[in-house]
Amino acid sequence: GAAPLARAINRQYTDGQMTGTVNWSLEWSAYAGLPFEGDGVLLANEPWSGHYVVGPSVWAVAQTTQFTQPGWRYLDGGSTRIDGGSVVSLRAPSTPDWTSVAETLDATAPQQVTFAVSGGLSTGDVHVWATDLSSKNPADWFVRQPDVQPSGGRFTATLQPGRVYTFTTTDGAGKGTAVSPPATPWKLPYHDNFDTYPVDSSPRYVSDLGSTFATAPCPGRPGQCLRSVVSQQPVQWNSLDNRPLTVVGDPANWHDYQVGLDARLEQSGTVDLGGRVVNGVSGYHLIVHSPGDWTLAKVSPSGTSTPLASGHTSFAVGAWHRLSLTMRTLEVTASIDGHPLATVSDQTYDTGQVSLGGSAWQNVDLDNLVVTPVHDVAAKLTLSGVPPVYLGSAGDTVDVSAQVADPGPSEAADVTLGIDGPNGWTIIPTVAGPTTLRPGQAGTWHWTVTAPAGTAPGRYPATLTLRYKSAGEQGELTRDLPVLLGIVPHQGMTATADSAQSGYEPANAIDDDPTTMWHSQWSPFQPLPHEITLDLGASYDVSGVLYQPRNDNNDHGIITSYTISVSPDGHDFTQVAAGDWPDSPAQKTATFAVHTARYVRLQALAGGAGYASAAEINILGTPAGGSS
């Protein structure tokens, strides 16, 4: 980001006497959704439209680079830390020009800084430029300020928090006048036979994630192909992409389409054709092994593969075969050599790119990539109004409801909605919604759910399954339905923490969504211990904490040593538990004697990579005194 970049450029000198900065990358031109998205000074990742974004990082760098040149020298007498920031000063090698760059990116209040110019440097008018990195308005970035006239070589400036300032005697700085082309969707069809490129080059639009894919003469046919050319394990940097893999397409605007590809294995191995892929991994994949075992799978962003269909067909090594995936609103169809293998109903992914891959680390030849739009009119029903199910104790009964709506454009028939609950629980339908939904129509279903006597407090799995037909397609949508027994509801609960990275706020730990998380601050880094405090909204008789770590193949912040404290008022806390948890993504439990409390605090003493994080935190408890 812009602020860490500006902070580093200055403080690398004040703190470490470093005079150069290498930033990766200057221009981010990888597709959206890929690892390290946006880690560049300039964003330009729509090659089909030419759209680019000049964001605040460009101007954070310009505060230094437009006013200095290679060969300028840092001046220790004008380089120092200030409250919440730093100042560095440099002079030209053969003229009296000088530049000072001040940053106040950790400051909390305005402050005055006095400059005293000497040593033969220019004491003339000083030009001032500023960037407000606390603002998202481009009009506040790299703005010319009123000049300063030093008196006797001295002047004083008031520096506001969250900004970068440049004081300079140089001229010629400014913003360019170029205007980016507008961002536009990449319209289908798209095709490439790879014949128009030089041999051993990278085709336009194709982005390699694992291995290197380059053009090469096609074996057994005229023209050129795309070939994975790395034949041995390279240095591994990302476990998800540790195989030959490349992607192409518009990750945000390719919806219903068919992708076809000729593929040839040079030896026994695997070909992988993916559709609706967002991060190079997720989406639908047709995976074919020589001599012919195939799987149509759904792959999660973390790399977990769920088979949807499988079988066997002819797929000889050394021969060319045509693979195809057709993705409609509700269904996915896989074919090989023009013969349909399977059609499955799945709505997990509705947008994404094409991915091409093979087994590690063997050559695979690819040719005649064609992506064509599929014009579909099936309705994709929505399922809403499904909060987690809370029961106070074993034997209790609660009403559960859910709503299904048809947004159009077609009618949905044979609509059913059911709950598959925890083993031994009683689930009775009480109100059934309509079996047919017209565009714009909605229906509501109700059930009663009863926990069997003797069931221990905890989080139990249940699943809602919606089935229907529309425009000749079979739709099926499943959703996890958390059932919480003897756990304090997150509704009405609030969370605070002593440290949180922007975008990873404490509220994420109580939102009933394990894909979000609270994470302690890493930019700038704030070392452990850290704590997150839950205000339950009322007094409860609490007896334990269920801690769900992040589950995204990253151990940063998984808490391994902890304390738990409770309080009736949020001021006076009593420690009730302490211990160690294994470094794994499995849910952790800590129990303790019953205490009446409104506030529960989890303190992380140790965690993965020195951070603290939590995907979900649940509190074991019932309303104090048996009432809410």
PDB file of C-alpha atoms in Angstrom, residues 140-390:
ATOM      1  CA  ASP A 140      -5.739  15.094  -2.388  1.00  0.00           C
ATOM      2  CA  TRP A 141      -2.711  13.277  -3.826  1.00  0.00           C
ATOM      3  CA  PHE A 142       0.412  15.107  -5.003  1.00  0.00           C
ATOM      4  CA  VAL A 143      -0.956  18.626  -4.644  1.00  0.00           C
ATOM      5  CA  ARG A 144       1.120  21.801  -5.027  1.00  0.00           C
ATOM      6  CA  GLN A 145       1.058  23.896  -1.850  1.00  0.00           C
ATOM      7  CA  PRO A 146       1.947  27.591  -1.396  1.00  0.00           C
ATOM      8  CA  ASP A 147       5.655  28.326  -1.653  1.00  0.00           C
ATOM      9  CA  VAL A 148       7.661  29.127   1.475  1.00  0.00           C
ATOM     10  CA  GLN A 149      10.133  32.050   1.675  1.00  0.00           C
ATOM     11  CA  PRO A 150      12.878  31.206   4.198  1.00  0.00           C
ATOM     12  CA  SER A 151      14.170  33.990   6.410  1.00  0.00           C
ATOM     13  CA  GLY A 152      17.873  33.753   7.006  1.00  0.00           C
ATOM     14  CA  GLY A 153      17.740  30.215   5.632  1.00  0.00           C
ATOM     15  CA  ARG A 154      15.116  29.162   8.190  1.00  0.00           C
ATOM     16  CA  PHE A 155      11.411  28.347   7.999  1.00  0.00           C
ATOM     17  CA  THR A 156       8.855  26.412  10.032  1.00  0.00           C
ATOM     18  CA  ALA A 157       6.162  24.117   8.586  1.00  0.00           C
ATOM     19  CA  THR A 158       3.118  22.570  10.236  1.00  0.00           C
ATOM     20  CA  LEU A 159       2.764  18.927   9.286  1.00  0.00           C
ATOM     21  CA  GLN A 160      -0.659  17.282   9.474  1.00  0.00           C
ATOM     22  CA  PRO A 161      -0.993  13.552  10.339  1.00  0.00           C
ATOM     23  CA  GLY A 162      -1.229  10.924   7.621  1.00  0.00           C
ATOM     24  CA  ARG A 163       0.639  12.858   4.952  1.00  0.00           C
ATOM     25  CA  VAL A 164       3.806  12.989   2.878  1.00  0.00           C
ATOM     26  CA  TYR A 165       5.352  16.406   2.224  1.00  0.00           C
ATOM     27  CA  THR A 166       8.133  17.464  -0.105  1.00  0.00           C
ATOM     28  CA  PHE A 167      10.062  20.721   0.421  1.00  0.00           C
ATOM     29  CA  THR A 168      12.334  21.443  -2.533  1.00  0.00           C
ATOM     30  CA  THR A 169      14.173  24.097  -4.523  1.00  0.00           C
ATOM     31  CA  THR A 170      13.738  22.114  -7.757  1.00  0.00           C
ATOM     32  CA  ASP A 171      11.181  22.861 -10.476  1.00  0.00           C
ATOM     33  CA  GLY A 172       9.344  20.792 -13.059  1.00  0.00           C
ATOM     34  CA  ALA A 173       7.266  18.455 -10.915  1.00  0.00           C
ATOM     35  CA  GLY A 174       3.643  17.721 -11.735  1.00  0.00           C
ATOM     36  CA  LYS A 175       1.009  15.241 -12.805  1.00  0.00           C
ATOM     37  CA  GLY A 176       0.646  13.970 -16.350  1.00  0.00           C
ATOM     38  CA  THR A 177      -2.423  14.521 -18.490  1.00  0.00           C
ATOM     39  CA  ALA A 178      -2.934  10.991 -19.848  1.00  0.00           C
ATOM     40  CA  VAL A 179      -6.372   9.484 -19.264  1.00  0.00           C
ATOM     41  CA  SER A 180      -6.915   5.748 -18.931  1.00  0.00           C
ATOM     42  CA  PRO A 181      -9.278   3.952 -21.296  1.00  0.00           C
ATOM     43  CA  PRO A 182     -12.454   2.935 -19.448  1.00  0.00           C
ATOM     44  CA  ALA A 183     -12.648  -0.456 -17.771  1.00  0.00           C
ATOM     45  CA  THR A 184     -14.820  -2.770 -19.870  1.00  0.00           C
ATOM     46  CA  PRO A 185     -15.793  -6.446 -19.713  1.00  0.00           C
ATOM     47  CA  TRP A 186     -13.905  -8.825 -21.977  1.00  0.00           C
ATOM     48  CA  LYS A 187     -16.595  -9.931 -24.384  1.00  0.00           C
ATOM     49  CA  LEU A 188     -16.682 -13.469 -25.745  1.00  0.00           C
ATOM     50  CA  PRO A 189     -15.930 -15.279 -28.016  1.00  0.00           C
ATOM     51  CA  TYR A 190     -12.193 -15.668 -27.538  1.00  0.00           C
ATOM     52  CA  HIS A 191      -9.924 -18.096 -29.365  1.00  0.00           C
ATOM     53  CA  ASP A 192      -6.207 -18.698 -29.888  1.00  0.00           C
ATOM     54  CA  ASN A 193      -4.456 -21.386 -31.951  1.00  0.00           C
ATOM     55  CA  PHE A 194      -1.011 -20.057 -30.911  1.00  0.00           C
ATOM     56  CA  ASP A 195       0.190 -19.904 -34.536  1.00  0.00           C
ATOM     57  CA  THR A 196       0.823 -16.150 -34.698  1.00  0.00           C
ATOM     58  CA  TYR A 197       3.608 -15.968 -32.095  1.00  0.00           C
ATOM     59  CA  PRO A 198       7.339 -16.628 -32.388  1.00  0.00           C
ATOM     60  CA  VAL A 199       8.438 -20.016 -31.146  1.00  0.00           C
ATOM     61  CA  ASP A 200       9.250 -20.125 -27.419  1.00  0.00           C
ATOM     62  CA  SER A 201       7.172 -17.076 -26.521  1.00  0.00           C
ATOM     63  CA  SER A 202       4.299 -16.385 -24.147  1.00  0.00           C
ATOM     64  CA  PRO A 203       0.919 -15.870 -25.858  1.00  0.00           C
ATOM     65  CA  ARG A 204      -1.042 -12.734 -25.197  1.00  0.00           C
ATOM     66  CA  TYR A 205      -3.483 -12.900 -22.257  1.00  0.00           C
ATOM     67  CA  VAL A 206      -2.083 -16.203 -20.908  1.00  0.00           C
ATOM     68  CA  SER A 207      -0.758 -15.869 -17.347  1.00  0.00           C
ATOM     69  CA  ASP A 208       1.405 -18.652 -15.879  1.00  0.00           C
ATOM     70  CA  LEU A 209       1.042 -19.536 -12.200  1.00  0.00           C
ATOM     71  CA  GLY A 210       2.991 -22.789 -12.099  1.00  0.00           C
ATOM     72  CA  SER A 211       5.637 -23.869 -14.649  1.00  0.00           C
ATOM     73  CA  THR A 212       6.205 -21.892 -17.865  1.00  0.00           C
ATOM     74  CA  PHE A 213       3.921 -22.253 -20.878  1.00  0.00           C
ATOM     75  CA  ALA A 214       5.499 -21.316 -24.213  1.00  0.00           C
ATOM     76  CA  THR A 215       4.729 -21.735 -27.888  1.00  0.00           C
ATOM     77  CA  ALA A 216       6.319 -24.693 -29.684  1.00  0.00           C
ATOM     78  CA  PRO A 217       5.812 -26.689 -32.913  1.00  0.00           C
ATOM     79  CA  CYS A 218       2.847 -29.057 -32.548  1.00  0.00           C
ATOM     80  CA  PRO A 219       3.820 -32.744 -32.498  1.00  0.00           C
ATOM     81  CA  GLY A 220       1.759 -34.748 -34.980  1.00  0.00           C
ATOM     82  CA  ARG A 221       0.027 -31.779 -36.618  1.00  0.00           C
ATOM     83  CA  PRO A 222       0.944 -28.534 -38.393  1.00  0.00           C
ATOM     84  CA  GLY A 223       1.183 -25.218 -36.627  1.00  0.00           C
ATOM     85  CA  GLN A 224       2.144 -24.289 -33.069  1.00  0.00           C
ATOM     86  CA  CYS A 225       0.920 -25.322 -29.636  1.00  0.00           C
ATOM     87  CA  LEU A 226       1.168 -24.107 -26.080  1.00  0.00           C
ATOM     88  CA  ARG A 227       3.448 -26.383 -24.074  1.00  0.00           C
ATOM     89  CA  SER A 228       4.396 -26.582 -20.417  1.00  0.00           C
ATOM     90  CA  VAL A 229       8.174 -26.731 -20.647  1.00  0.00           C
ATOM     91  CA  VAL A 230       9.405 -27.113 -17.053  1.00  0.00           C
ATOM     92  CA  SER A 231      10.175 -30.799 -16.526  1.00  0.00           C
ATOM     93  CA  GLN A 232      11.481 -30.789 -12.956  1.00  0.00           C
ATOM     94  CA  GLN A 233      10.375 -29.426  -9.602  1.00  0.00           C
ATOM     95  CA  PRO A 234      11.253 -25.719  -9.366  1.00  0.00           C
ATOM     96  CA  VAL A 235      11.697 -23.760  -6.159  1.00  0.00           C
ATOM     97  CA  GLN A 236       8.258 -23.859  -4.577  1.00  0.00           C
ATOM     98  CA  TRP A 237       6.663 -20.586  -3.443  1.00  0.00           C
ATOM     99  CA  ASN A 238       2.936 -21.342  -3.424  1.00  0.00           C
ATOM    100  CA  SER A 239       1.595 -24.804  -2.565  1.00  0.00           C
ATOM    101  CA  LEU A 240      -1.653 -24.196  -4.458  1.00  0.00           C
ATOM    102  CA  ASP A 241       0.138 -23.658  -7.760  1.00  0.00           C
ATOM    103  CA  ASN A 242       2.835 -26.309  -7.430  1.00  0.00           C
ATOM    104  CA  ARG A 243       2.117 -27.860 -10.855  1.00  0.00           C
ATOM    105  CA  PRO A 244       1.933 -26.683 -14.472  1.00  0.00           C
ATOM    106  CA  LEU A 245      -0.928 -24.178 -14.479  1.00  0.00           C
ATOM    107  CA  THR A 246      -1.843 -21.119 -16.544  1.00  0.00           C
ATOM    108  CA  VAL A 247      -4.992 -18.994 -16.716  1.00  0.00           C
ATOM    109  CA  VAL A 248      -6.729 -16.726 -19.216  1.00  0.00           C
ATOM    110  CA  GLY A 249      -9.902 -14.662 -19.216  1.00  0.00           C
ATOM    111  CA  ASP A 250     -11.960 -12.035 -17.449  1.00  0.00           C
ATOM    112  CA  PRO A 251     -12.358 -13.159 -13.818  1.00  0.00           C
ATOM    113  CA  ALA A 252     -15.305 -10.838 -13.179  1.00  0.00           C
ATOM    114  CA  ASN A 253     -17.345 -10.992 -16.380  1.00  0.00           C
ATOM    115  CA  TRP A 254     -17.112 -14.471 -17.896  1.00  0.00           C
ATOM    116  CA  HIS A 255     -20.286 -16.215 -16.685  1.00  0.00           C
ATOM    117  CA  ASP A 256     -22.064 -18.788 -18.866  1.00  0.00           C
ATOM    118  CA  TYR A 257     -19.660 -20.124 -21.473  1.00  0.00           C
ATOM    119  CA  GLN A 258     -18.185 -23.185 -23.141  1.00  0.00           C
ATOM    120  CA  VAL A 259     -14.434 -23.737 -23.261  1.00  0.00           C
ATOM    121  CA  GLY A 260     -12.859 -26.230 -25.620  1.00  0.00           C
ATOM    122  CA  LEU A 261      -9.218 -27.287 -25.873  1.00  0.00           C
ATOM    123  CA  ASP A 262      -7.120 -29.821 -27.788  1.00  0.00           C
ATOM    124  CA  ALA A 263      -4.701 -31.621 -25.480  1.00  0.00           C
ATOM    125  CA  ARG A 264      -1.949 -34.201 -25.949  1.00  0.00           C
ATOM    126  CA  LEU A 265       0.081 -35.997 -23.300  1.00  0.00           C
ATOM    127  CA  GLU A 266       3.663 -36.788 -24.253  1.00  0.00           C
ATOM    128  CA  GLN A 267       3.832 -39.425 -21.523  1.00  0.00           C
ATOM    129  CA  SER A 268       1.512 -40.884 -18.891  1.00  0.00           C
ATOM    130  CA  GLY A 269       0.048 -38.057 -16.886  1.00  0.00           C
ATOM    131  CA  THR A 270      -2.877 -35.702 -16.423  1.00  0.00           C
ATOM    132  CA  VAL A 271      -4.612 -32.871 -18.261  1.00  0.00           C
ATOM    133  CA  ASP A 272      -6.699 -30.356 -16.290  1.00  0.00           C
ATOM    134  CA  LEU A 273      -9.192 -27.981 -17.962  1.00  0.00           C
ATOM    135  CA  GLY A 274     -10.839 -25.502 -15.573  1.00  0.00           C
ATOM    136  CA  GLY A 275     -13.758 -23.100 -15.939  1.00  0.00           C
ATOM    137  CA  ARG A 276     -15.129 -20.291 -13.778  1.00  0.00           C
ATOM    138  CA  VAL A 277     -11.748 -20.151 -12.045  1.00  0.00           C
ATOM    139  CA  VAL A 278     -11.079 -17.016  -9.967  1.00  0.00           C
ATOM    140  CA  ASN A 279      -7.771 -17.492  -8.160  1.00  0.00           C
ATOM    141  CA  GLY A 280      -6.127 -19.960 -10.514  1.00  0.00           C
ATOM    142  CA  VAL A 281      -7.385 -22.829  -8.363  1.00  0.00           C
ATOM    143  CA  SER A 282     -11.099 -22.660  -7.570  1.00  0.00           C
ATOM    144  CA  GLY A 283     -13.892 -23.474 -10.011  1.00  0.00           C
ATOM    145  CA  TYR A 284     -14.923 -26.505 -12.072  1.00  0.00           C
ATOM    146  CA  HIS A 285     -12.223 -28.823 -13.400  1.00  0.00           C
ATOM    147  CA  LEU A 286     -12.278 -31.666 -15.908  1.00  0.00           C
ATOM    148  CA  ILE A 287      -9.273 -33.789 -14.909  1.00  0.00           C
ATOM    149  CA  VAL A 288      -8.302 -36.610 -17.283  1.00  0.00           C
ATOM    150  CA  HIS A 289      -5.645 -39.214 -16.483  1.00  0.00           C
ATOM    151  CA  SER A 290      -4.019 -41.484 -19.031  1.00  0.00           C
ATOM    152  CA  PRO A 291      -5.235 -43.984 -20.111  1.00  0.00           C
ATOM    153  CA  GLY A 292      -8.742 -42.562 -19.499  1.00  0.00           C
ATOM    154  CA  ASP A 293      -9.937 -42.135 -15.913  1.00  0.00           C
ATOM    155  CA  TRP A 294     -11.656 -38.751 -15.599  1.00  0.00           C
ATOM    156  CA  THR A 295     -13.174 -36.623 -12.834  1.00  0.00           C
ATOM    157  CA  LEU A 296     -15.390 -33.555 -12.980  1.00  0.00           C
ATOM    158  CA  ALA A 297     -14.557 -31.781  -9.733  1.00  0.00           C
ATOM    159  CA  LYS A 298     -15.407 -28.632  -7.827  1.00  0.00           C
ATOM    160  CA  VAL A 299     -12.300 -27.070  -6.299  1.00  0.00           C
ATOM    161  CA  SER A 300     -12.366 -24.569  -3.428  1.00  0.00           C
ATOM    162  CA  PRO A 301     -10.142 -21.451  -3.241  1.00  0.00           C
ATOM    163  CA  SER A 302      -7.933 -23.322  -0.758  1.00  0.00           C
ATOM    164  CA  GLY A 303      -7.456 -26.223  -3.182  1.00  0.00           C
ATOM    165  CA  THR A 304      -9.896 -28.743  -1.680  1.00  0.00           C
ATOM    166  CA  SER A 305     -11.341 -30.888  -4.495  1.00  0.00           C
ATOM    167  CA  THR A 306     -14.881 -32.298  -4.338  1.00  0.00           C
ATOM    168  CA  PRO A 307     -15.705 -34.851  -7.076  1.00  0.00           C
ATOM    169  CA  LEU A 308     -19.041 -34.186  -8.809  1.00  0.00           C
ATOM    170  CA  ALA A 309     -18.820 -37.035 -11.357  1.00  0.00           C
ATOM    171  CA  SER A 310     -16.237 -39.549 -12.569  1.00  0.00           C
ATOM    172  CA  GLY A 311     -15.763 -42.375 -15.053  1.00  0.00           C
ATOM    173  CA  HIS A 312     -13.516 -43.865 -17.712  1.00  0.00           C
ATOM    174  CA  THR A 313     -13.031 -43.138 -21.411  1.00  0.00           C
ATOM    175  CA  SER A 314     -10.357 -43.544 -24.077  1.00  0.00           C
ATOM    176  CA  PHE A 315      -7.458 -41.096 -23.649  1.00  0.00           C
ATOM    177  CA  ALA A 316      -4.317 -42.480 -25.268  1.00  0.00           C
ATOM    178  CA  VAL A 317      -0.876 -41.004 -24.669  1.00  0.00           C
ATOM    179  CA  GLY A 318       0.572 -39.375 -27.791  1.00  0.00           C
ATOM    180  CA  ALA A 319      -2.852 -38.727 -29.356  1.00  0.00           C
ATOM    181  CA  TRP A 320      -4.775 -35.485 -29.588  1.00  0.00           C
ATOM    182  CA  HIS A 321      -8.077 -35.211 -27.702  1.00  0.00           C
ATOM    183  CA  ARG A 322     -10.694 -32.464 -27.440  1.00  0.00           C
ATOM    184  CA  LEU A 323     -11.742 -31.494 -23.892  1.00  0.00           C
ATOM    185  CA  SER A 324     -14.776 -29.321 -23.239  1.00  0.00           C
ATOM    186  CA  LEU A 325     -16.577 -27.746 -20.286  1.00  0.00           C
ATOM    187  CA  THR A 326     -19.977 -26.088 -20.705  1.00  0.00           C
ATOM    188  CA  MET A 327     -21.157 -23.946 -17.790  1.00  0.00           C
ATOM    189  CA  ARG A 328     -24.763 -22.818 -17.687  1.00  0.00           C
ATOM    190  CA  THR A 329     -26.659 -21.058 -14.930  1.00  0.00           C
ATOM    191  CA  LEU A 330     -27.438 -24.253 -13.024  1.00  0.00           C
ATOM    192  CA  GLU A 331     -25.458 -27.054 -14.676  1.00  0.00           C
ATOM    193  CA  VAL A 332     -21.930 -27.994 -15.742  1.00  0.00           C
ATOM    194  CA  THR A 333     -21.318 -30.462 -18.589  1.00  0.00           C
ATOM    195  CA  ALA A 334     -18.000 -32.166 -19.359  1.00  0.00           C
ATOM    196  CA  SER A 335     -17.133 -33.759 -22.724  1.00  0.00           C
ATOM    197  CA  ILE A 336     -14.177 -35.497 -24.358  1.00  0.00           C
ATOM    198  CA  ASP A 337     -13.830 -35.852 -28.116  1.00  0.00           C
ATOM    199  CA  GLY A 338     -17.394 -34.629 -28.582  1.00  0.00           C
ATOM    200  CA  HIS A 339     -18.917 -37.236 -26.264  1.00  0.00           C
ATOM    201  CA  PRO A 340     -20.684 -35.907 -23.120  1.00  0.00           C
ATOM    202  CA  LEU A 341     -19.309 -37.470 -19.960  1.00  0.00           C
ATOM    203  CA  ALA A 342     -21.580 -35.968 -17.301  1.00  0.00           C
ATOM    204  CA  THR A 343     -23.915 -33.092 -16.513  1.00  0.00           C
ATOM    205  CA  VAL A 344     -24.049 -32.039 -12.870  1.00  0.00           C
ATOM    206  CA  SER A 345     -26.079 -29.456 -10.979  1.00  0.00           C
ATOM    207  CA  ASP A 346     -23.930 -27.020  -9.031  1.00  0.00           C
ATOM    208  CA  GLN A 347     -24.169 -23.285  -8.337  1.00  0.00           C
ATOM    209  CA  THR A 348     -21.071 -22.731  -6.240  1.00  0.00           C
ATOM    210  CA  TYR A 349     -19.244 -20.698  -8.904  1.00  0.00           C
ATOM    211  CA  ASP A 350     -20.924 -18.505 -11.500  1.00  0.00           C
ATOM    212  CA  THR A 351     -18.052 -16.354 -12.798  1.00  0.00           C
ATOM    213  CA  GLY A 352     -14.396 -16.857 -13.626  1.00  0.00           C
ATOM    214  CA  GLN A 353     -11.542 -17.604 -15.964  1.00  0.00           C
ATOM    215  CA  VAL A 354     -10.271 -20.606 -17.880  1.00  0.00           C
ATOM    216  CA  SER A 355      -7.344 -22.569 -16.452  1.00  0.00           C
ATOM    217  CA  LEU A 356      -5.076 -24.995 -18.312  1.00  0.00           C
ATOM    218  CA  GLY A 357      -2.887 -27.454 -16.485  1.00  0.00           C
ATOM    219  CA  GLY A 358      -1.127 -30.767 -16.361  1.00  0.00           C
ATOM    220  CA  SER A 359       0.602 -33.134 -13.981  1.00  0.00           C
ATOM    221  CA  ALA A 360       3.896 -32.178 -12.380  1.00  0.00           C
ATOM    222  CA  TRP A 361       6.413 -32.001 -13.971  1.00  0.00           C
ATOM    223  CA  GLN A 362       5.630 -33.380 -17.380  1.00  0.00           C
ATOM    224  CA  ASN A 363       5.144 -31.746 -20.753  1.00  0.00           C
ATOM    225  CA  VAL A 364       1.599 -31.379 -22.044  1.00  0.00           C
ATOM    226  CA  ASP A 365       0.705 -29.883 -25.448  1.00  0.00           C
ATOM    227  CA  LEU A 366      -2.366 -27.635 -25.786  1.00  0.00           C
ATOM    228  CA  ASP A 367      -3.943 -26.207 -28.926  1.00  0.00           C
ATOM    229  CA  ASN A 368      -7.037 -24.502 -30.376  1.00  0.00           C
ATOM    230  CA  LEU A 369      -8.360 -22.852 -27.230  1.00  0.00           C
ATOM    231  CA  VAL A 370     -11.896 -21.584 -27.887  1.00  0.00           C
ATOM    232  CA  VAL A 371     -14.236 -19.881 -25.412  1.00  0.00           C
ATOM    233  CA  THR A 372     -17.762 -19.108 -26.615  1.00  0.00           C
ATOM    234  CA  PRO A 373     -20.700 -17.565 -24.747  1.00  0.00           C
ATOM    235  CA  VAL A 374     -23.667 -19.711 -23.715  1.00  0.00           C
ATOM    236  CA  HIS A 375     -26.946 -17.814 -23.727  1.00  0.00           C
ATOM    237  CA  ASP A 376     -28.992 -19.255 -20.880  1.00  0.00           C
ATOM    238  CA  VAL A 377     -32.411 -18.273 -19.456  1.00  0.00           C
ATOM    239  CA  ALA A 378     -32.618 -20.544 -16.430  1.00  0.00           C
ATOM    240  CA  ALA A 379     -33.519 -18.906 -13.118  1.00  0.00           C
ATOM    241  CA  LYS A 380     -31.040 -19.064 -10.279  1.00  0.00           C
ATOM    242  CA  LEU A 381     -33.082 -19.103  -7.090  1.00  0.00           C
ATOM    243  CA  THR A 382     -31.827 -17.305  -4.005  1.00  0.00           C
ATOM    244  CA  LEU A 383     -31.934 -18.609  -0.449  1.00  0.00           C
ATOM    245  CA  SER A 384     -32.087 -16.025   2.336  1.00  0.00           C
ATOM    246  CA  GLY A 385     -33.312 -15.362   5.866  1.00  0.00           C
ATOM    247  CA  VAL A 386     -31.333 -18.254   7.300  1.00  0.00           C
ATOM    248  CA  PRO A 387     -29.669 -17.173  10.547  1.00  0.00           C
ATOM    249  CA  PRO A 388     -27.858 -19.734  12.706  1.00  0.00           C
ATOM    250  CA  VAL A 389     -30.104 -21.874  14.890  1.00  0.00           C
ATOM    251  CA  TYR A 390     -29.719 -21.194  18.633  1.00  0.00           C
TER     252      TYR A 390
END
